[in-house]
PDB file of C-alpha atoms in Angstrom:
ATOM      1  CA  MET A 706     205.670  95.732  83.077  1.00 64.00           C
ATOM      2  CA  LYS A 707     202.298  96.582  84.547  1.00 71.00           C
ATOM      3  CA  LYS A 708     202.827 100.121  83.460  1.00 76.00           C
ATOM      4  CA  MET A 709     203.575  98.996  79.916  1.00 74.00           C
ATOM      5  CA  LEU A 710     200.382  96.937  79.840  1.00 74.00           C
ATOM      6  CA  ALA A 711     198.339  99.850  81.084  1.00 74.00           C
ATOM      7  CA  ILE A 712     199.766 102.047  78.355  1.00 74.00           C
ATOM      8  CA  LEU A 713     198.966  99.414  75.762  1.00 70.00           C
ATOM      9  CA  VAL A 714     195.392  99.097  76.969  1.00 69.00           C
ATOM     10  CA  ILE A 715     194.895 102.824  76.985  1.00 71.00           C
ATOM     11  CA  ALA A 716     196.473 103.136  73.570  1.00 65.00           C
ATOM     12  CA  SER A 717     194.304 100.444  72.051  1.00 67.00           C
ATOM     13  CA  LEU A 718     191.234 101.927  73.677  1.00 62.00           C
ATOM     14  CA  ALA A 719     192.130 105.283  72.241  1.00 62.00           C
ATOM     15  CA  LEU A 720     192.627 103.721  68.830  1.00 59.00           C
ATOM     16  CA  CYS A 721     189.248 102.098  69.036  1.00 56.00           C
ATOM     17  CA  VAL A 722     187.598 105.346  70.037  1.00 56.00           C
ATOM     18  CA  ILE A 723     189.252 107.142  67.115  1.00 56.00           C
ATOM     19  CA  SER A 724     188.399 104.437  64.618  1.00 55.00           C
ATOM     20  CA  CYS A 725     184.859 104.065  65.913  1.00 54.00           C
ATOM     21  CA  LYS A 726     184.407 107.793  65.676  1.00 54.00           C
ATOM     22  CA  SER A 727     185.732 107.928  62.124  1.00 61.00           C
ATOM     23  CA  LYS A 728     183.129 105.395  61.029  1.00 68.00           C
ATOM     24  CA  PRO A 729     179.906 107.354  60.384  1.00 77.00           C
ATOM     25  CA  LYS A 730     176.795 106.189  62.149  1.00 90.00           C
ATOM     26  CA  ASP A 731     173.774 105.158  60.088  1.00 91.00           C
ATOM     27  CA  GLU A 732     171.863 108.288  61.032  1.00 92.00           C
ATOM     28  CA  ASP A 733     174.763 110.490  59.893  1.00 92.00           C
ATOM     29  CA  ILE A 734     175.005 108.576  56.637  1.00 92.00           C
ATOM     30  CA  ARG A 735     171.287 109.001  56.150  1.00 93.00           C
ATOM     31  CA  LYS A 736     171.594 112.771  56.558  1.00 92.00           C
ATOM     32  CA  GLU A 737     174.300 112.858  53.916  1.00 92.00           C
ATOM     33  CA  VAL A 738     172.278 110.611  51.644  1.00 92.00           C
ATOM     34  CA  MET A 739     169.193 112.806  51.946  1.00 92.00           C
ATOM     35  CA  ALA A 740     171.287 115.918  51.310  1.00 92.00           C
ATOM     36  CA  ALA A 741     172.751 114.304  48.193  1.00 90.00           C
ATOM     37  CA  LEU A 742     169.335 113.266  46.945  1.00 91.00           C
ATOM     38  CA  SER A 743     167.743 116.648  47.537  1.00 90.00           C
ATOM     39  CA  SER A 744     170.631 118.421  45.790  1.00 89.00           C
ATOM     40  CA  ASN A 745     169.651 116.673  42.550  1.00 88.00           C
ATOM     41  CA  SER A 746     166.225 117.780  41.332  1.00 87.00           C
ATOM     42  CA  ALA A 747     165.741 114.462  39.515  1.00 87.00           C
ATOM     43  CA  LEU A 748     166.142 112.575  42.792  1.00 89.00           C
ATOM     44  CA  SER A 749     164.663 114.979  45.314  1.00 86.00           C
ATOM     45  CA  GLY A 750     161.461 113.016  45.839  1.00 86.00           C
ATOM     46  CA  LEU A 751     163.158 109.775  46.902  1.00 91.00           C
ATOM     47  CA  SER A 752     163.403 108.369  50.401  1.00 91.00           C
ATOM     48  CA  ALA A 753     166.252 106.414  51.936  1.00 92.00           C
ATOM     49  CA  GLU A 754     166.951 104.095  54.856  1.00 93.00           C
ATOM     50  CA  VAL A 755     170.356 103.162  56.193  1.00 93.00           C
ATOM     51  CA  LYS A 756     171.200 100.057  58.143  1.00 93.00           C
ATOM     52  CA  GLU A 757     174.783  99.218  58.954  1.00 92.00           C
ATOM     53  CA  GLY A 758     176.037 101.205  56.015  1.00 91.00           C
ATOM     54  CA  VAL A 759     173.598  99.690  53.541  1.00 94.00           C
ATOM     55  CA  VAL A 760     171.456 102.366  51.925  1.00 93.00           C
ATOM     56  CA  THR A 761     168.054 101.380  50.586  1.00 94.00           C
ATOM     57  CA  VAL A 762     166.512 103.976  48.291  1.00 93.00           C
ATOM     58  CA  SER A 763     162.919 103.883  47.177  1.00 92.00           C
ATOM     59  CA  GLY A 764     160.531 106.077  45.250  1.00 92.00           C
ATOM     60  CA  GLU A 765     159.900 106.962  41.626  1.00 91.00           C
ATOM     61  CA  VAL A 766     162.267 108.585  39.164  1.00 90.00           C
ATOM     62  CA  ALA A 767     161.500 109.970  35.726  1.00 88.00           C
ATOM     63  CA  ASP A 768     163.899 107.875  33.684  1.00 89.00           C
ATOM     64  CA  GLU A 769     166.668 105.289  33.647  1.00 89.00           C
ATOM     65  CA  SER A 770     169.454 107.872  33.793  1.00 88.00           C
ATOM     66  CA  ALA A 771     168.038 109.318  37.011  1.00 90.00           C
ATOM     67  CA  ARG A 772     167.874 105.809  38.382  1.00 91.00           C
ATOM     68  CA  SER A 773     171.541 105.113  37.705  1.00 90.00           C
ATOM     69  CA  ALA A 774     172.422 108.528  39.150  1.00 90.00           C
ATOM     70  CA  VAL A 775     171.178 107.175  42.482  1.00 91.00           C
ATOM     71  CA  ASP A 776     173.909 104.525  42.588  1.00 91.00           C
ATOM     72  CA  ALA A 777     176.588 106.845  41.284  1.00 89.00           C
ATOM     73  CA  GLN A 778     175.829 109.630  43.706  1.00 88.00           C
ATOM     74  CA  LEU A 779     175.232 107.610  46.868  1.00 90.00           C
ATOM     75  CA  SER A 780     178.084 105.128  46.577  1.00 88.00           C
ATOM     76  CA  GLU A 781     180.489 108.052  46.892  1.00 89.00           C
ATOM     77  CA  ILE A 782     179.254 108.965  50.346  1.00 91.00           C
ATOM     78  CA  LYS A 783     181.600 107.982  53.125  1.00 90.00           C
ATOM     79  CA  GLY A 784     180.404 105.015  55.152  1.00 90.00           C
ATOM     80  CA  VAL A 785     178.072 103.676  52.456  1.00 91.00           C
ATOM     81  CA  LYS A 786     178.884 100.018  51.974  1.00 92.00           C
ATOM     82  CA  GLN A 787     176.178  99.197  49.509  1.00 92.00           C
ATOM     83  CA  VAL A 788     173.326 100.920  47.698  1.00 93.00           C
ATOM     84  CA  VAL A 789     170.119  98.957  47.291  1.00 93.00           C
ATOM     85  CA  ASN A 790     168.345 100.787  44.496  1.00 93.00           C
ATOM     86  CA  ASN A 791     164.640 100.057  44.837  1.00 93.00           C
ATOM     87  CA  THR A 792     163.551 103.073  42.801  1.00 92.00           C
ATOM     88  CA  THR A 793     161.157 102.587  39.936  1.00 90.00           C
ATOM     89  CA  VAL A 794     161.077 104.428  36.630  1.00 90.00           C
ATOM     90  CA  ALA A 795     157.833 106.311  36.050  1.00 87.00           C
ATOM     91  CA  ALA A 796     155.666 105.253  33.146  1.00 83.00           C
ATOM     92  CA  PRO A 797     156.380 107.326  30.028  1.00 76.00           C
ATOM     93  CA  PRO A 798     154.054 110.298  29.553  1.00 69.00           C
ATOM     94  CA  ALA A 799     150.791 109.520  27.793  1.00 65.00           C
ATOM     95  CA  PRO A 800     151.019 109.801  24.010  1.00 62.00           C
ATOM     96  CA  PRO A 801     149.775 113.118  22.654  1.00 61.00           C
ATOM     97  CA  THR A 802     146.028 113.238  22.534  1.00 66.00           C
ATOM     98  CA  ASN A 803     144.617 112.733  19.114  1.00 75.00           C
ATOM     99  CA  VAL A 804     143.351 116.255  18.702  1.00 84.00           C
ATOM    100  CA  PRO A 805     144.170 118.236  15.583  1.00 88.00           C
ATOM    101  CA  GLU A 806     146.177 121.398  16.088  1.00 89.00           C
ATOM    102  CA  ILE A 807     144.102 124.398  15.071  1.00 93.00           C
ATOM    103  CA  THR A 808     145.598 127.870  14.801  1.00 94.00           C
ATOM    104  CA  ALA A 809     143.993 130.575  16.929  1.00 95.00           C
ATOM    105  CA  ASP A 810     142.061 133.245  15.010  1.00 95.00           C
ATOM    106  CA  ASP A 811     144.570 136.088  15.403  1.00 95.00           C
ATOM    107  CA  ALA A 812     147.511 134.050  14.187  1.00 94.00           C
ATOM    108  CA  LEU A 813     145.335 132.416  11.553  1.00 96.00           C
ATOM    109  CA  THR A 814     144.218 135.795  10.170  1.00 96.00           C
ATOM    110  CA  THR A 815     147.862 136.823   9.734  1.00 94.00           C
ATOM    111  CA  ALA A 816     148.790 133.493   8.163  1.00 95.00           C
ATOM    112  CA  VAL A 817     145.822 133.662   5.771  1.00 96.00           C
ATOM    113  CA  ARG A 818     146.724 137.206   4.747  1.00 95.00           C
ATOM    114  CA  ASP A 819     150.198 135.934   3.815  1.00 94.00           C
ATOM    115  CA  ALA A 820     148.752 132.896   2.048  1.00 94.00           C
ATOM    116  CA  ILE A 821     146.454 134.850  -0.292  1.00 95.00           C
ATOM    117  CA  LYS A 822     148.910 137.676  -0.953  1.00 92.00           C
ATOM    118  CA  ASP A 823     149.896 136.299  -4.366  1.00 91.00           C
ATOM    119  CA  HIS A 824     146.265 135.782  -5.353  1.00 94.00           C
ATOM    120  CA  PRO A 825     144.898 139.329  -5.556  1.00 94.00           C
ATOM    121  CA  THR A 826     141.436 138.297  -6.772  1.00 96.00           C
ATOM    122  CA  VAL A 827     140.889 136.108  -3.720  1.00 97.00           C
ATOM    123  CA  LYS A 828     139.436 137.357  -0.462  1.00 97.00           C
ATOM    124  CA  ALA A 829     139.398 135.508   2.816  1.00 97.00           C
ATOM    125  CA  GLU A 830     138.154 136.002   6.334  1.00 96.00           C
ATOM    126  CA  VAL A 831     138.608 133.956   9.456  1.00 97.00           C
ATOM    127  CA  LYS A 832     135.781 133.069  11.795  1.00 96.00           C
ATOM    128  CA  GLU A 833     136.290 130.745  14.745  1.00 95.00           C
ATOM    129  CA  GLY A 834     139.017 128.826  13.020  1.00 96.00           C
ATOM    130  CA  VAL A 835     137.211 128.553   9.693  1.00 97.00           C
ATOM    131  CA  ILE A 836     138.687 130.276   6.647  1.00 97.00           C
ATOM    132  CA  ILE A 837     135.936 131.607   4.410  1.00 97.00           C
ATOM    133  CA  VAL A 838     137.339 132.143   0.916  1.00 97.00           C
ATOM    134  CA  THR A 839     135.532 134.238  -1.663  1.00 97.00           C
ATOM    135  CA  GLY A 840     136.387 136.053  -4.877  1.00 97.00           C
ATOM    136  CA  GLU A 841     137.645 134.251  -7.914  1.00 96.00           C
ATOM    137  CA  ILE A 842     140.647 132.215  -8.964  1.00 96.00           C
ATOM    138  CA  LYS A 843     141.956 130.467 -12.029  1.00 95.00           C
ATOM    139  CA  ARG A 844     141.519 126.739 -11.650  1.00 92.00           C
ATOM    140  CA  ALA A 845     145.236 126.280 -12.396  1.00 91.00           C
ATOM    141  CA  GLU A 846     146.070 128.282  -9.275  1.00 93.00           C
ATOM    142  CA  LEU A 847     143.442 126.763  -7.025  1.00 96.00           C
ATOM    143  CA  ARG A 848     145.653 123.988  -5.747  1.00 94.00           C
ATOM    144  CA  THR A 849     148.512 126.320  -4.847  1.00 93.00           C
ATOM    145  CA  LEU A 850     146.072 128.488  -2.922  1.00 96.00           C
ATOM    146  CA  MET A 851     144.562 125.506  -1.117  1.00 97.00           C
ATOM    147  CA  GLU A 852     147.989 124.113  -0.238  1.00 95.00           C
ATOM    148  CA  LYS A 853     148.892 127.421   1.361  1.00 95.00           C
ATOM    149  CA  LEU A 854     145.569 127.791   3.170  1.00 96.00           C
ATOM    150  CA  GLN A 855     145.558 124.242   4.522  1.00 96.00           C
ATOM    151  CA  ALA A 856     149.121 124.669   5.791  1.00 95.00           C
ATOM    152  CA  THR A 857     147.936 127.475   8.078  1.00 95.00           C
ATOM    153  CA  LYS A 858     146.177 124.778  10.153  1.00 95.00           C
ATOM    154  CA  PRO A 859     142.602 126.075  10.174  1.00 97.00           C
ATOM    155  CA  LYS A 860     139.611 124.208  11.575  1.00 97.00           C
ATOM    156  CA  SER A 861     138.241 123.982   8.068  1.00 97.00           C
ATOM    157  CA  ILE A 862     138.020 125.912   4.807  1.00 97.00           C
ATOM    158  CA  ASP A 863     134.770 127.109   3.309  1.00 97.00           C
ATOM    159  CA  SER A 864     135.408 127.745  -0.389  1.00 96.00           C
ATOM    160  CA  LYS A 865     131.810 127.569  -1.563  1.00 94.00           C
ATOM    161  CA  GLY A 866     131.880 131.275  -2.401  1.00 95.00           C
ATOM    162  CA  LEU A 867     135.064 131.006  -4.444  1.00 95.00           C
ATOM    163  CA  VAL A 868     134.484 131.173  -8.193  1.00 95.00           C
ATOM    164  CA  LYS A 869     136.816 128.962 -10.231  1.00 91.00           C
ATOM    165  CA  LYS A 870     137.459 130.152 -13.754  1.00 89.00           C
TER     166      LYS A 870
ATOM    167  CA  MET B 682     133.357 107.777   7.403  1.00 86.00           C
ATOM    168  CA  LEU B 683     135.722 110.490   6.213  1.00 94.00           C
ATOM    169  CA  GLN B 684     138.569 108.041   6.679  1.00 94.00           C
ATOM    170  CA  GLU B 685     136.764 105.865   4.167  1.00 95.00           C
ATOM    171  CA  LYS B 686     136.174 108.716   1.740  1.00 97.00           C
ATOM    172  CA  TYR B 687     139.862 109.601   1.810  1.00 97.00           C
ATOM    173  CA  LYS B 688     141.149 106.052   2.208  1.00 96.00           C
ATOM    174  CA  GLU B 689     143.037 106.173  -1.084  1.00 97.00           C
ATOM    175  CA  LEU B 690     144.805 109.326   0.087  1.00 97.00           C
ATOM    176  CA  ILE B 691     145.728 107.869   3.483  1.00 96.00           C
ATOM    177  CA  ASP B 692     146.960 104.677   1.827  1.00 96.00           C
ATOM    178  CA  ALA B 693     149.004 106.680  -0.682  1.00 96.00           C
ATOM    179  CA  ALA B 694     150.602 108.664   2.154  1.00 96.00           C
ATOM    180  CA  THR B 695     151.509 105.467   3.995  1.00 95.00           C
ATOM    181  CA  THR B 696     152.877 103.787   0.884  1.00 95.00           C
ATOM    182  CA  ALA B 697     154.905 106.841  -0.146  1.00 94.00           C
ATOM    183  CA  GLY B 698     156.672 106.882   3.203  1.00 93.00           C
ATOM    184  CA  VAL B 699     155.127 109.959   4.815  1.00 95.00           C
ATOM    185  CA  SER B 700     156.525 110.039   8.346  1.00 93.00           C
ATOM    186  CA  ASN B 701     154.814 111.239  11.523  1.00 93.00           C
ATOM    187  CA  LEU B 702     151.561 110.594   9.711  1.00 94.00           C
ATOM    188  CA  GLN B 703     148.569 111.610  11.799  1.00 94.00           C
ATOM    189  CA  VAL B 704     144.993 111.090  10.708  1.00 94.00           C
ATOM    190  CA  ARG B 705     142.295 112.503  12.937  1.00 94.00           C
ATOM    191  CA  GLU B 706     138.644 113.235  12.513  1.00 94.00           C
ATOM    192  CA  GLN B 707     136.854 115.932  14.475  1.00 93.00           C
ATOM    193  CA  ASP B 708     133.525 117.712  13.964  1.00 93.00           C
ATOM    194  CA  GLY B 709     133.110 116.522  10.396  1.00 94.00           C
ATOM    195  CA  VAL B 710     136.611 117.408   9.268  1.00 96.00           C
ATOM    196  CA  LEU B 711     139.477 114.997   8.630  1.00 96.00           C
ATOM    197  CA  TYR B 712     142.972 116.219   9.472  1.00 96.00           C
ATOM    198  CA  ILE B 713     145.940 114.557   7.819  1.00 96.00           C
ATOM    199  CA  ASP B 714     149.377 115.748   8.898  1.00 95.00           C
ATOM    200  CA  GLY B 715     152.799 114.388   8.185  1.00 94.00           C
ATOM    201  CA  ASP B 716     156.251 114.909   6.753  1.00 92.00           C
ATOM    202  CA  SER B 717     156.644 114.068   3.112  1.00 91.00           C
ATOM    203  CA  PRO B 718     159.991 112.672   1.950  1.00 88.00           C
ATOM    204  CA  SER B 719     159.906 114.895  -1.148  1.00 88.00           C
ATOM    205  CA  GLY B 720     157.978 117.553  -3.012  1.00 88.00           C
ATOM    206  CA  ALA B 721     156.952 114.909  -5.531  1.00 91.00           C
ATOM    207  CA  VAL B 722     155.156 112.885  -2.858  1.00 94.00           C
ATOM    208  CA  LYS B 723     153.307 115.989  -1.718  1.00 93.00           C
ATOM    209  CA  ASP B 724     152.249 116.618  -5.347  1.00 93.00           C
ATOM    210  CA  GLN B 725     151.059 113.053  -5.674  1.00 96.00           C
ATOM    211  CA  LEU B 726     148.942 113.326  -2.511  1.00 97.00           C
ATOM    212  CA  TRP B 727     147.348 116.547  -3.691  1.00 97.00           C
ATOM    213  CA  ASN B 728     146.499 114.874  -6.991  1.00 96.00           C
ATOM    214  CA  VAL B 729     144.728 112.093  -5.124  1.00 97.00           C
ATOM    215  CA  TYR B 730     142.963 114.673  -2.939  1.00 97.00           C
ATOM    216  CA  ASN B 731     141.727 116.552  -6.023  1.00 97.00           C
ATOM    217  CA  LYS B 732     140.497 113.311  -7.552  1.00 97.00           C
ATOM    218  CA  ILE B 733     138.467 112.339  -4.478  1.00 97.00           C
ATOM    219  CA  ASP B 734     137.232 115.858  -3.786  1.00 97.00           C
ATOM    220  CA  PRO B 735     137.248 117.899  -7.028  1.00 96.00           C
ATOM    221  CA  ASP B 736     138.381 121.508  -6.491  1.00 95.00           C
ATOM    222  CA  PHE B 737     138.858 120.680  -2.784  1.00 96.00           C
ATOM    223  CA  ALA B 738     135.338 122.027  -2.422  1.00 95.00           C
ATOM    224  CA  SER B 739     133.850 119.869   0.354  1.00 96.00           C
ATOM    225  CA  GLY B 740     135.742 121.547   3.162  1.00 95.00           C
ATOM    226  CA  ASP B 741     135.978 118.247   5.043  1.00 97.00           C
ATOM    227  CA  LEU B 742     139.735 117.712   4.806  1.00 97.00           C
ATOM    228  CA  ILE B 743     142.768 119.627   5.986  1.00 97.00           C
ATOM    229  CA  LEU B 744     145.783 118.100   4.296  1.00 97.00           C
ATOM    230  CA  ASN B 745     148.978 119.404   5.828  1.00 95.00           C
ATOM    231  CA  VAL B 746     151.749 117.196   4.527  1.00 94.00           C
ATOM    232  CA  GLN B 747     154.922 119.170   3.989  1.00 90.00           C
ATOM    233  CA  ALA B 748     158.141 118.109   2.348  1.00 87.00           C
ATOM    234  CA  THR B 749     160.710 118.021   5.118  1.00 84.00           C
ATOM    235  CA  ALA B 750     163.918 119.945   4.801  1.00 88.00           C
ATOM    236  CA  ASP B 751     166.634 120.058   7.441  1.00 88.00           C
ATOM    237  CA  GLU B 752     168.062 123.302   8.697  1.00 90.00           C
ATOM    238  CA  GLY B 753     171.332 123.954   6.903  1.00 92.00           C
ATOM    239  CA  SER B 754     170.250 122.018   3.814  1.00 93.00           C
ATOM    240  CA  LYS B 755     169.547 123.325   0.323  1.00 94.00           C
ATOM    241  CA  VAL B 756     166.038 124.161  -0.808  1.00 95.00           C
ATOM    242  CA  LYS B 757     164.690 125.042  -4.215  1.00 95.00           C
ATOM    243  CA  VAL B 758     162.437 127.982  -5.019  1.00 96.00           C
ATOM    244  CA  VAL B 759     159.237 126.492  -6.443  1.00 93.00           C
ATOM    245  CA  THR B 760     157.275 129.599  -7.330  1.00 91.00           C
ATOM    246  CA  LYS B 761     155.237 129.318 -10.508  1.00 86.00           C
ATOM    247  CA  SER B 762     157.600 131.528 -12.471  1.00 87.00           C
ATOM    248  CA  SER B 763     158.243 134.683 -10.499  1.00 91.00           C
ATOM    249  CA  ASN B 764     160.982 135.615  -8.064  1.00 94.00           C
ATOM    250  CA  LEU B 765     160.540 134.758  -4.421  1.00 96.00           C
ATOM    251  CA  ASN B 766     160.652 137.692  -2.030  1.00 96.00           C
ATOM    252  CA  ILE B 767     163.010 137.458   0.905  1.00 96.00           C
ATOM    253  CA  ARG B 768     161.785 139.606   3.748  1.00 96.00           C
ATOM    254  CA  LYS B 769     163.239 141.150   6.862  1.00 96.00           C
ATOM    255  CA  GLY B 770     160.799 139.332   9.136  1.00 95.00           C
ATOM    256  CA  PRO B 771     158.177 136.568   8.925  1.00 95.00           C
ATOM    257  CA  GLY B 772     155.172 138.236   7.241  1.00 93.00           C
ATOM    258  CA  THR B 773     154.104 139.912   4.009  1.00 93.00           C
ATOM    259  CA  ASP B 774     154.013 143.205   5.900  1.00 93.00           C
ATOM    260  CA  GLN B 775     157.785 143.003   6.335  1.00 95.00           C
ATOM    261  CA  PRO B 776     160.108 144.905   3.974  1.00 96.00           C
ATOM    262  CA  ILE B 777     161.699 142.967   1.130  1.00 96.00           C
ATOM    263  CA  VAL B 778     165.441 142.562   1.630  1.00 96.00           C
ATOM    264  CA  GLY B 779     166.214 140.327  -1.329  1.00 95.00           C
ATOM    265  CA  LYS B 780     164.884 138.031  -4.020  1.00 95.00           C
ATOM    266  CA  ALA B 781     165.528 134.468  -5.096  1.00 96.00           C
ATOM    267  CA  ALA B 782     164.821 133.436  -8.675  1.00 95.00           C
ATOM    268  CA  HIS B 783     162.394 130.712  -9.704  1.00 95.00           C
ATOM    269  CA  ASP B 784     164.203 127.340  -9.477  1.00 94.00           C
ATOM    270  CA  GLU B 785     167.126 128.911  -7.612  1.00 96.00           C
ATOM    271  CA  VAL B 786     168.681 126.749  -4.908  1.00 96.00           C
ATOM    272  CA  ILE B 787     169.214 128.527  -1.617  1.00 97.00           C
ATOM    273  CA  THR B 788     170.158 127.540   1.940  1.00 96.00           C
ATOM    274  CA  LEU B 789     167.564 126.886   4.622  1.00 96.00           C
ATOM    275  CA  VAL B 790     168.896 128.483   7.799  1.00 96.00           C
ATOM    276  CA  SER B 791     166.058 128.031  10.280  1.00 94.00           C
ATOM    277  CA  LYS B 792     162.494 126.722  10.417  1.00 90.00           C
ATOM    278  CA  SER B 793     161.597 128.351  13.725  1.00 81.00           C
ATOM    279  CA  ASN B 794     158.475 129.736  12.046  1.00 87.00           C
ATOM    280  CA  ASP B 795     156.112 127.247  10.356  1.00 85.00           C
ATOM    281  CA  GLN B 796     155.055 129.470   7.481  1.00 91.00           C
ATOM    282  CA  TRP B 797     158.207 131.529   7.037  1.00 95.00           C
ATOM    283  CA  TRP B 798     161.629 129.964   6.784  1.00 95.00           C
ATOM    284  CA  LEU B 799     164.853 131.876   7.329  1.00 96.00           C
ATOM    285  CA  VAL B 800     166.966 131.425   4.192  1.00 97.00           C
ATOM    286  CA  ARG B 801     170.221 132.634   2.695  1.00 96.00           C
ATOM    287  CA  THR B 802     170.977 133.055  -0.990  1.00 95.00           C
ATOM    288  CA  ALA B 803     174.302 132.351  -2.668  1.00 91.00           C
ATOM    289  CA  ASP B 804     174.901 136.126  -2.652  1.00 90.00           C
ATOM    290  CA  GLY B 805     174.610 136.102   1.126  1.00 91.00           C
ATOM    291  CA  GLU B 806     171.207 137.779   1.286  1.00 92.00           C
ATOM    292  CA  GLU B 807     169.455 136.496   4.374  1.00 96.00           C
ATOM    293  CA  GLY B 808     165.804 136.805   5.356  1.00 96.00           C
ATOM    294  CA  TYR B 809     162.436 135.102   5.549  1.00 97.00           C
ATOM    295  CA  ALA B 810     160.756 133.389   2.605  1.00 96.00           C
ATOM    296  CA  TYR B 811     157.318 131.807   2.390  1.00 95.00           C
ATOM    297  CA  ALA B 812     157.814 128.111   3.152  1.00 94.00           C
ATOM    298  CA  GLN B 813     155.193 126.932   0.657  1.00 93.00           C
ATOM    299  CA  TYR B 814     157.452 128.146  -2.153  1.00 94.00           C
ATOM    300  CA  LEU B 815     160.416 126.107  -0.939  1.00 94.00           C
ATOM    301  CA  GLU B 816     161.095 122.454  -1.491  1.00 91.00           C
ATOM    302  CA  PRO B 817     163.942 120.216  -0.349  1.00 90.00           C
ATOM    303  CA  VAL B 818     166.587 119.370  -2.915  1.00 87.00           C
ATOM    304  CA  ILE B 819     167.141 115.645  -3.098  1.00 72.00           C
TER     305      ILE B 819
END
């Protein structure tokens, strides 16, 4: 009988040891959590703490989908009982500055050459973003020419030297 | 100041439903950009522009409002009367690989280049055409 009891005690002890071992410690969980976070470039800057299986993640993510990826990815890790998602979503990027887009001279010169191609009596040169138009044009064609020139996105157009007939 | 001079134009663009409308003033020049819902709206805006600034002579406005056309949609050739050259690459220095007639409706394939759109005719000729001579078909 005593022998039986001893066996039981040993067996239960062994069981406990096995089960305790199979339950990951907080530090081990944390390692896995950090590995999971760093494997996802959207989450690599976050930090995490683990206490009794509860993971608390903090830091800043770019958007809402990255934020929900935190829960999805970490809740799958063995030993994680709960994910406390304290991450914040970064403010959206500043709206584009209100600066007009001006074509650089090289590209502008090419674009202007194409624009005046159908107007053989018109000449144009480009200087620091400004298109200087000379020559002559029929007034009926002036608007077509100007539409094409303005679409090349210059700084401005100097048409003082252009004779309208 | 320039916004006041061209107020009628800016108002017309807003009323006509020009999207992505941007109005900026820098170094004595006003820049108005946007996507026009149709070629007719673009025409209307240029009429207002010409009224405020006859012959577009002041050089204080860059009006870049283009009629939007989606890739894969049909566009019409709006040359004055002549055929529209279709070229091998984006530029007048590129060889001509086909022609589209005035008023012909062709397919817009790609707008990867601002000035030159990749198009395809009903005959299957494909190449680059000058975007200013193309207008969306509504």
